[in-house]
Amino acid sequence: MGGGTSGVNAARMAAGLGADVTILDVDLERLRYLDLSIISANTLYSSEANLLEMMPECDLLIGAVLLPGAKAAEINHSPDAAKNEAGQCARGYFN
């Protein structure tokens, strides 16, 4: 999950339900803050390598993107998503 408003709210809900949550973000200060404020969640620097490493193990992947003034985000159906086993899914939430 991303470390923005939508991602953090989804992470808090999932962690509250007992899920193993990892928040990925490129802002190190934001990751430090989230480490302290959501103790039950893991944080990790958002990079393609880290994301590809985590994808086969995750049951649900939530991405939330808001870029003011930019074109609306599109879901990218990559071959990497096919590496997930049956029963796993990836979900995109775009603002």
GROMACS .gro file of N, CA, C and O in nm:
model
  380
    1MET      N    1   0.083  -0.117   0.000
    1MET     CA    2   0.000   0.000   0.000
    1MET      C    3   0.088   0.124   0.000
    1MET      O    4   0.197   0.123   0.055
    2GLY      N    5   0.038   0.229  -0.056
    2GLY     CA    6   0.110   0.356  -0.052
    2GLY      C    7   0.091   0.426   0.081
    2GLY      O    8   0.001   0.395   0.157
    3GLY      N    9   0.176   0.522   0.107
    3GLY     CA   10   0.174   0.593   0.233
    3GLY      C   11   0.091   0.720   0.233
    3GLY      O   12   0.102   0.800   0.326
    4GLY      N   13   0.008   0.741   0.132
    4GLY     CA   14  -0.078   0.858   0.128
    4GLY      C   15  -0.204   0.835   0.210
    4GLY      O   16  -0.218   0.734   0.280
    5THR      N   17  -0.298   0.927   0.200
    5THR     CA   18  -0.420   0.922   0.281
    5THR      C   19  -0.500   0.794   0.257
    5THR      O   20  -0.537   0.724   0.352
    6SER      N   21  -0.527   0.761   0.132
    6SER     CA   22  -0.606   0.641   0.101
    6SER      C   23  -0.535   0.514   0.143
    6SER      O   24  -0.595   0.424   0.204
    7GLY      N   25  -0.406   0.506   0.112
    7GLY     CA   26  -0.329   0.387   0.147
    7GLY      C   27  -0.317   0.367   0.297
    7GLY      O   28  -0.329   0.255   0.348
    8VAL      N   29  -0.295   0.476   0.371
    8VAL     CA   30  -0.281   0.466   0.517
    8VAL      C   31  -0.413   0.426   0.581
    8VAL      O   32  -0.416   0.342   0.671
    9ASN      N   33  -0.524   0.482   0.532
    9ASN     CA   34  -0.654   0.442   0.587
    9ASN      C   35  -0.684   0.295   0.558
    9ASN      O   36  -0.735   0.223   0.644
   10ALA      N   37  -0.650   0.249   0.439
   10ALA     CA   38  -0.668   0.107   0.406
   10ALA      C   39  -0.576   0.021   0.492
   10ALA      O   40  -0.615  -0.086   0.540
   11ALA      N   41  -0.453   0.067   0.516
   11ALA     CA   42  -0.358  -0.007   0.599
   11ALA      C   43  -0.407  -0.017   0.743
   11ALA      O   44  -0.396  -0.123   0.805
   12ARG      N   45  -0.461   0.092   0.797
   12ARG     CA   46  -0.514   0.089   0.934
   12ARG      C   47  -0.630  -0.010   0.946
   12ARG      O   48  -0.639  -0.085   1.043
   13MET      N   49  -0.718  -0.009   0.847
   13MET     CA   50  -0.831  -0.104   0.849
   13MET      C   51  -0.781  -0.248   0.842
   13MET      O   52  -0.825  -0.333   0.919
   14ALA      N   53  -0.691  -0.275   0.749
   14ALA     CA   54  -0.640  -0.411   0.732
   14ALA      C   55  -0.564  -0.457   0.855
   14ALA      O   56  -0.580  -0.571   0.900
   15ALA      N   57  -0.480  -0.369   0.911
   15ALA     CA   58  -0.405  -0.405   1.031
   15ALA      C   59  -0.500  -0.430   1.148
   15ALA      O   60  -0.479  -0.522   1.227
   16GLY      N   61  -0.606  -0.350   1.157
   16GLY     CA   62  -0.704  -0.369   1.262
   16GLY      C   63  -0.778  -0.502   1.251
   16GLY      O   64  -0.824  -0.557   1.351
   17LEU      N   65  -0.787  -0.554   1.130
   17LEU     CA   66  -0.851  -0.684   1.107
   17LEU      C   67  -0.752  -0.799   1.119
   17LEU      O   68  -0.787  -0.914   1.095
   18GLY      N   69  -0.626  -0.767   1.153
   18GLY     CA   70  -0.526  -0.871   1.175
   18GLY      C   71  -0.440  -0.906   1.055
   18GLY      O   72  -0.366  -1.004   1.060
   19ALA      N   73  -0.448  -0.829   0.948
   19ALA     CA   74  -0.369  -0.858   0.829
   19ALA      C   75  -0.222  -0.819   0.850
   19ALA      O   76  -0.190  -0.731   0.930
   20ASP      N   77  -0.135  -0.886   0.780
   20ASP     CA   78   0.008  -0.851   0.776
   20ASP      C   79   0.021  -0.744   0.670
   20ASP      O   80   0.012  -0.772   0.551
   21VAL      N   81   0.044  -0.620   0.711
   21VAL     CA   82   0.040  -0.504   0.621
   21VAL      C   83   0.180  -0.449   0.598
   21VAL      O   84   0.257  -0.434   0.692
   22THR      N   85   0.210  -0.419   0.472
   22THR     CA   86   0.334  -0.350   0.437
   22THR      C   87   0.297  -0.226   0.357
   22THR      O   88   0.223  -0.234   0.260
   23ILE      N   89   0.352  -0.112   0.399
   23ILE     CA   90   0.328   0.016   0.332
   23ILE      C   91   0.455   0.051   0.255
   23ILE      O   92   0.563   0.055   0.312
   24LEU      N   93   0.440   0.077   0.125
   24LEU     CA   94   0.552   0.117   0.042
   24LEU      C   95   0.537   0.264   0.004
   24LEU      O   96   0.428   0.307  -0.032
   25ASP      N   97   0.645   0.340   0.014
   25ASP     CA   98   0.642   0.481  -0.022
   25ASP      C   99   0.784   0.523  -0.058
   25ASP      O  100   0.881   0.459  -0.018
   26VAL      N  101   0.796   0.632  -0.134
   26VAL     CA  102   0.928   0.683  -0.172
   26VAL      C  103   0.976   0.794  -0.080
   26VAL      O  104   1.091   0.835  -0.087
   27ASP      N  105   0.890   0.843   0.008
   27ASP     CA  106   0.924   0.951   0.100
   27ASP      C  107   0.972   0.890   0.232
   27ASP      O  108   0.893   0.836   0.310
   28LEU      N  109   1.103   0.898   0.259
   28LEU     CA  110   1.159   0.836   0.378
   28LEU      C  111   1.106   0.896   0.507
   28LEU      O  112   1.085   0.825   0.605
   29GLU      N  113   1.081   1.028   0.507
   29GLU     CA  114   1.024   1.091   0.627
   29GLU      C  115   0.884   1.037   0.654
   29GLU      O  116   0.847   1.013   0.769
   30ARG      N  117   0.807   1.017   0.549
   30ARG     CA  118   0.672   0.962   0.564
   30ARG      C  119   0.680   0.819   0.618
   30ARG      O  120   0.601   0.780   0.704
   31LEU      N  121   0.775   0.740   0.568
   31LEU     CA  122   0.792   0.604   0.617
   31LEU      C  123   0.829   0.602   0.765
   31LEU      O  124   0.779   0.518   0.841
   32ARG      N  125   0.916   0.693   0.808
   32ARG     CA  126   0.952   0.702   0.951
   32ARG      C  127   0.829   0.735   1.035
   32ARG      O  128   0.807   0.676   1.141
   33TYR      N  129   0.749   0.830   0.988
   33TYR     CA  130   0.627   0.868   1.060
   33TYR      C  131   0.532   0.748   1.069
   33TYR      O  132   0.476   0.720   1.176
   34LEU      N  133   0.513   0.677   0.958
   34LEU     CA  134   0.422   0.563   0.957
   34LEU      C  135   0.473   0.449   1.044
   34LEU      O  136   0.395   0.378   1.106
   35ASP      N  137   0.605   0.432   1.051
   35ASP     CA  138   0.664   0.332   1.140
   35ASP      C  139   0.622   0.356   1.285
   35ASP      O  140   0.598   0.263   1.360
   36LEU      N  141   0.616   0.483   1.322
   36LEU     CA  142   0.581   0.519   1.460
   36LEU      C  143   0.431   0.521   1.484
   36LEU      O  144   0.385   0.490   1.593
   37SER      N  145   0.353   0.558   1.383
   37SER     CA  146   0.209   0.574   1.404
   37SER      C  147   0.127   0.447   1.381
   37SER      O  148   0.020   0.432   1.439
   38ILE      N  149   0.176   0.358   1.296
   38ILE     CA  150   0.106   0.231   1.272
   38ILE      C  151   0.204   0.119   1.307
   38ILE      O  152   0.271   0.065   1.220
   39ILE      N  153   0.210   0.088   1.433
   39ILE     CA  154   0.312  -0.005   1.483
   39ILE      C  155   0.296  -0.145   1.424
   39ILE      O  156   0.395  -0.215   1.400
   40SER      N  157   0.173  -0.186   1.396
   40SER     CA  158   0.149  -0.322   1.345
   40SER      C  159   0.179  -0.337   1.196
   40SER      O  160   0.172  -0.447   1.143
   41ALA      N  161   0.212  -0.228   1.127
   41ALA     CA  162   0.240  -0.234   0.983
   41ALA      C  163   0.391  -0.227   0.958
   41ALA      O  164   0.465  -0.164   1.035
   42ASN      N  165   0.435  -0.291   0.853
   42ASN     CA  166   0.574  -0.283   0.809
   42ASN      C  167   0.586  -0.171   0.707
   42ASN      O  168   0.491  -0.143   0.635
   43THR      N  169   0.703  -0.110   0.697
   43THR     CA  170   0.726  -0.009   0.594
   43THR      C  171   0.844  -0.050   0.509
   43THR      O  172   0.937  -0.115   0.557
   44LEU      N  173   0.839  -0.011   0.382
   44LEU     CA  174   0.943  -0.048   0.288
   44LEU      C  175   0.952   0.059   0.180
   44LEU      O  176   0.848   0.112   0.136
   45TYR      N  177   1.074   0.091   0.137
   45TYR     CA  178   1.092   0.189   0.030
   45TYR      C  179   1.029   0.134  -0.098
   45TYR      O  180   1.049   0.019  -0.135
   46SER      N  181   0.953   0.217  -0.165
   46SER     CA  182   0.883   0.175  -0.287
   46SER      C  183   0.977   0.178  -0.406
   46SER      O  184   1.020   0.283  -0.451
   47SER      N  185   1.008   0.061  -0.456
   47SER     CA  186   1.088   0.047  -0.577
   47SER      C  187   1.033  -0.071  -0.656
   47SER      O  188   0.962  -0.156  -0.601
   48GLU      N  189   1.065  -0.075  -0.782
   48GLU     CA  190   1.018  -0.186  -0.865
   48GLU      C  191   1.068  -0.320  -0.812
   48GLU      O  192   0.995  -0.418  -0.806
   49ALA      N  193   1.194  -0.323  -0.768
   49ALA     CA  194   1.251  -0.447  -0.716
   49ALA      C  195   1.179  -0.495  -0.591
   49ALA      O  196   1.146  -0.614  -0.578
   50ASN      N  197   1.152  -0.403  -0.497
   50ASN     CA  198   1.081  -0.441  -0.374
   50ASN      C  199   0.939  -0.486  -0.404
   50ASN      O  200   0.890  -0.582  -0.346
   51LEU      N  201   0.872  -0.418  -0.495
   51LEU     CA  202   0.736  -0.454  -0.531
   51LEU      C  203   0.731  -0.592  -0.597
   51LEU      O  204   0.648  -0.677  -0.562
   52LEU      N  205   0.822  -0.618  -0.691
   52LEU     CA  206   0.825  -0.748  -0.759
   52LEU      C  207   0.859  -0.860  -0.662
   52LEU      O  208   0.812  -0.973  -0.677
   53GLU      N  209   0.940  -0.830  -0.560
   53GLU     CA  210   0.975  -0.931  -0.460
   53GLU      C  211   0.855  -0.966  -0.372
   53GLU      O  212   0.836  -1.080  -0.333
   54MET      N  213   0.773  -0.866  -0.343
   54MET     CA  214   0.659  -0.888  -0.254
   54MET      C  215   0.536  -0.947  -0.324
   54MET      O  216   0.457  -1.015  -0.261
   55MET      N  217   0.520  -0.921  -0.453
   55MET     CA  218   0.397  -0.960  -0.523
   55MET      C  219   0.361  -1.108  -0.512
   55MET      O  220   0.245  -1.141  -0.488
   56PRO      N  221   0.455  -1.200  -0.530
   56PRO     CA  222   0.414  -1.341  -0.522
   56PRO      C  223   0.363  -1.383  -0.385
   56PRO      O  224   0.289  -1.479  -0.373
   57GLU      N  225   0.400  -1.310  -0.280
   57GLU     CA  226   0.361  -1.347  -0.144
   57GLU      C  227   0.235  -1.276  -0.096
   57GLU      O  228   0.180  -1.314   0.006
   58CYS      N  229   0.190  -1.173  -0.167
   58CYS     CA  230   0.077  -1.096  -0.114
   58CYS      C  231  -0.056  -1.152  -0.165
   58CYS      O  232  -0.066  -1.204  -0.275
   59ASP      N  233  -0.156  -1.138  -0.079
   59ASP     CA  234  -0.291  -1.181  -0.115
   59ASP      C  235  -0.372  -1.066  -0.175
   59ASP      O  236  -0.463  -1.088  -0.253
   60LEU      N  237  -0.339  -0.944  -0.135
   60LEU     CA  238  -0.411  -0.827  -0.184
   60LEU      C  239  -0.314  -0.711  -0.196
   60LEU      O  240  -0.240  -0.682  -0.102
   61LEU      N  241  -0.312  -0.647  -0.310
   61LEU     CA  242  -0.226  -0.533  -0.334
   61LEU      C  243  -0.314  -0.413  -0.365
   61LEU      O  244  -0.395  -0.417  -0.456
   62ILE      N  245  -0.302  -0.308  -0.284
   62ILE     CA  246  -0.384  -0.188  -0.302
   62ILE      C  247  -0.292  -0.073  -0.337
   62ILE      O  248  -0.196  -0.045  -0.265
   63GLY      N  249  -0.321  -0.005  -0.446
   63GLY     CA  250  -0.244   0.113  -0.485
   63GLY      C  251  -0.336   0.232  -0.493
   63GLY      O  252  -0.445   0.225  -0.547
   64ALA      N  253  -0.295   0.343  -0.435
   64ALA     CA  254  -0.376   0.465  -0.438
   64ALA      C  255  -0.288   0.578  -0.489
   64ALA      O  256  -0.182   0.603  -0.434
   65VAL      N  257  -0.332   0.646  -0.595
   65VAL     CA  258  -0.251   0.749  -0.658
   65VAL      C  259  -0.331   0.877  -0.673
   65VAL      O  260  -0.444   0.874  -0.720
   66LEU      N  261  -0.273   0.988  -0.633
   66LEU     CA  262  -0.333   1.118  -0.657
   66LEU      C  263  -0.223   1.213  -0.699
   66LEU      O  264  -0.131   1.242  -0.624
   67LEU      N  265  -0.229   1.258  -0.823
   67LEU     CA  266  -0.134   1.355  -0.875
   67LEU      C  267  -0.215   1.475  -0.923
   67LEU      O  268  -0.268   1.474  -1.034
   68PRO      N  269  -0.228   1.578  -0.838
   68PRO     CA  270  -0.311   1.693  -0.876
   68PRO      C  271  -0.268   1.754  -1.009
   68PRO      O  272  -0.150   1.777  -1.033
   69GLY      N  273  -0.366   1.776  -1.096
   69GLY     CA  274  -0.339   1.836  -1.226
   69GLY      C  275  -0.289   1.738  -1.331
   69GLY      O  276  -0.278   1.774  -1.448
   70ALA      N  277  -0.262   1.615  -1.291
   70ALA     CA  278  -0.211   1.517  -1.388
   70ALA      C  279  -0.326   1.435  -1.445
   70ALA      O  280  -0.438   1.434  -1.393
   71LYS      N  281  -0.299   1.367  -1.554
   71LYS     CA  282  -0.395   1.277  -1.616
   71LYS      C  283  -0.429   1.165  -1.517
   71LYS      O  284  -0.345   1.123  -1.439
   72ALA      N  285  -0.551   1.118  -1.519
   72ALA     CA  286  -0.593   1.011  -1.429
   72ALA      C  287  -0.505   0.888  -1.449
   72ALA      O  288  -0.465   0.854  -1.561
   73ALA      N  289  -0.476   0.821  -1.339
   73ALA     CA  290  -0.392   0.702  -1.344
   73ALA      C  291  -0.466   0.589  -1.415
   73ALA      O  292  -0.588   0.583  -1.415
   74GLU      N  293  -0.389   0.500  -1.475
   74GLU     CA  294  -0.445   0.384  -1.543
   74GLU      C  295  -0.391   0.258  -1.478
   74GLU      O  296  -0.279   0.256  -1.429
   75ILE      N  297  -0.474   0.155  -1.477
   75ILE     CA  298  -0.426   0.027  -1.425
   75ILE      C  299  -0.339  -0.037  -1.531
   75ILE      O  300  -0.378  -0.051  -1.646
   76ASN      N  301  -0.220  -0.078  -1.491
   76ASN     CA  302  -0.125  -0.141  -1.581
   76ASN      C  303  -0.129  -0.291  -1.557
   76ASN      O  304  -0.088  -0.339  -1.453
   77HIS      N  305  -0.180  -0.365  -1.654
   77HIS     CA  306  -0.186  -0.510  -1.643
   77HIS      C  307  -0.053  -0.567  -1.691
   77HIS      O  308  -0.032  -0.587  -1.810
   78SER      N  309   0.036  -0.591  -1.597
   78SER     CA  310   0.169  -0.638  -1.635
   78SER      C  311   0.177  -0.790  -1.623
   78SER      O  312   0.099  -0.852  -1.551
   79PRO      N  313   0.274  -0.850  -1.690
   79PRO     CA  314   0.293  -0.995  -1.679
   79PRO      C  315   0.329  -1.036  -1.537
   79PRO      O  316   0.309  -1.150  -1.498
   80ASP      N  317   0.380  -0.942  -1.456
   80ASP     CA  318   0.418  -0.976  -1.319
   80ASP      C  319   0.297  -1.014  -1.235
   80ASP      O  320   0.307  -1.093  -1.142
   81ALA      N  321   0.181  -0.959  -1.266
   81ALA     CA  322   0.060  -0.992  -1.191
   81ALA      C  323   0.024  -1.138  -1.212
   81ALA      O  324  -0.038  -1.200  -1.125
   82ALA      N  325   0.062  -1.195  -1.324
   82ALA     CA  326   0.031  -1.335  -1.352
   82ALA      C  327   0.109  -1.431  -1.264
   82ALA      O  328   0.077  -1.548  -1.255
   83LYS      N  329   0.213  -1.382  -1.196
   83LYS     CA  330   0.292  -1.468  -1.109
   83LYS      C  331   0.218  -1.504  -0.980
   83LYS      O  332   0.257  -1.593  -0.910
   84ASN      N  333   0.110  -1.432  -0.950
   84ASN     CA  334   0.032  -1.463  -0.830
   84ASN      C  335  -0.038  -1.596  -0.849
   84ASN      O  336  -0.081  -1.632  -0.957
   85GLU      N  337  -0.052  -1.669  -0.737
   85GLU     CA  338  -0.120  -1.798  -0.741
   85GLU      C  339  -0.271  -1.777  -0.748
   85GLU      O  340  -0.321  -1.669  -0.723
   86ALA      N  341  -0.342  -1.884  -0.778
   86ALA     CA  342  -0.488  -1.878  -0.783
   86ALA      C  343  -0.541  -1.832  -0.647
   86ALA      O  344  -0.491  -1.873  -0.543
   87GLY      N  345  -0.642  -1.749  -0.648
   87GLY     CA  346  -0.700  -1.700  -0.524
   87GLY      C  347  -0.643  -1.568  -0.479
   87GLY      O  348  -0.695  -1.503  -0.389
   88GLN      N  349  -0.532  -1.525  -0.538
   88GLN     CA  350  -0.473  -1.397  -0.504
   88GLN      C  351  -0.522  -1.292  -0.603
   88GLN      O  352  -0.560  -1.323  -0.714
   89CYS      N  353  -0.523  -1.168  -0.559
   89CYS     CA  354  -0.569  -1.063  -0.648
   89CYS      C  355  -0.493  -0.935  -0.624
   89CYS      O  356  -0.430  -0.917  -0.522
   90ALA      N  357  -0.498  -0.847  -0.720
   90ALA     CA  358  -0.440  -0.712  -0.708
   90ALA      C  359  -0.554  -0.614  -0.730
   90ALA      O  360  -0.633  -0.629  -0.821
   91ARG      N  361  -0.563  -0.514  -0.645
   91ARG     CA  362  -0.671  -0.416  -0.654
   91ARG      C  363  -0.611  -0.279  -0.664
   91ARG      O  364  -0.516  -0.248  -0.595
   92GLY      N  365  -0.663  -0.197  -0.751
   92GLY     CA  366  -0.615  -0.061  -0.764
   92GLY      C  367  -0.722   0.039  -0.728
   92GLY      O  368  -0.833   0.031  -0.778
   93TYR      N  369  -0.691   0.129  -0.640
   93TYR     CA  370  -0.780   0.241  -0.607
   93TYR      C  371  -0.711   0.366  -0.655
   93TYR      O  372  -0.603   0.397  -0.611
   94PHE      N  373  -0.775   0.437  -0.745
   94PHE     CA  374  -0.714   0.556  -0.801
   94PHE      C  375  -0.803   0.676  -0.773
   94PHE      O  376  -0.922   0.672  -0.799
   95ASN      N  377  -0.746   0.780  -0.718
   95ASN     CA  378  -0.821   0.904  -0.688
   95ASN      C  379  -0.816   0.997  -0.806
   95ASN      O  380  -0.724   1.004  -0.877
   0.00000   0.00000   0.00000
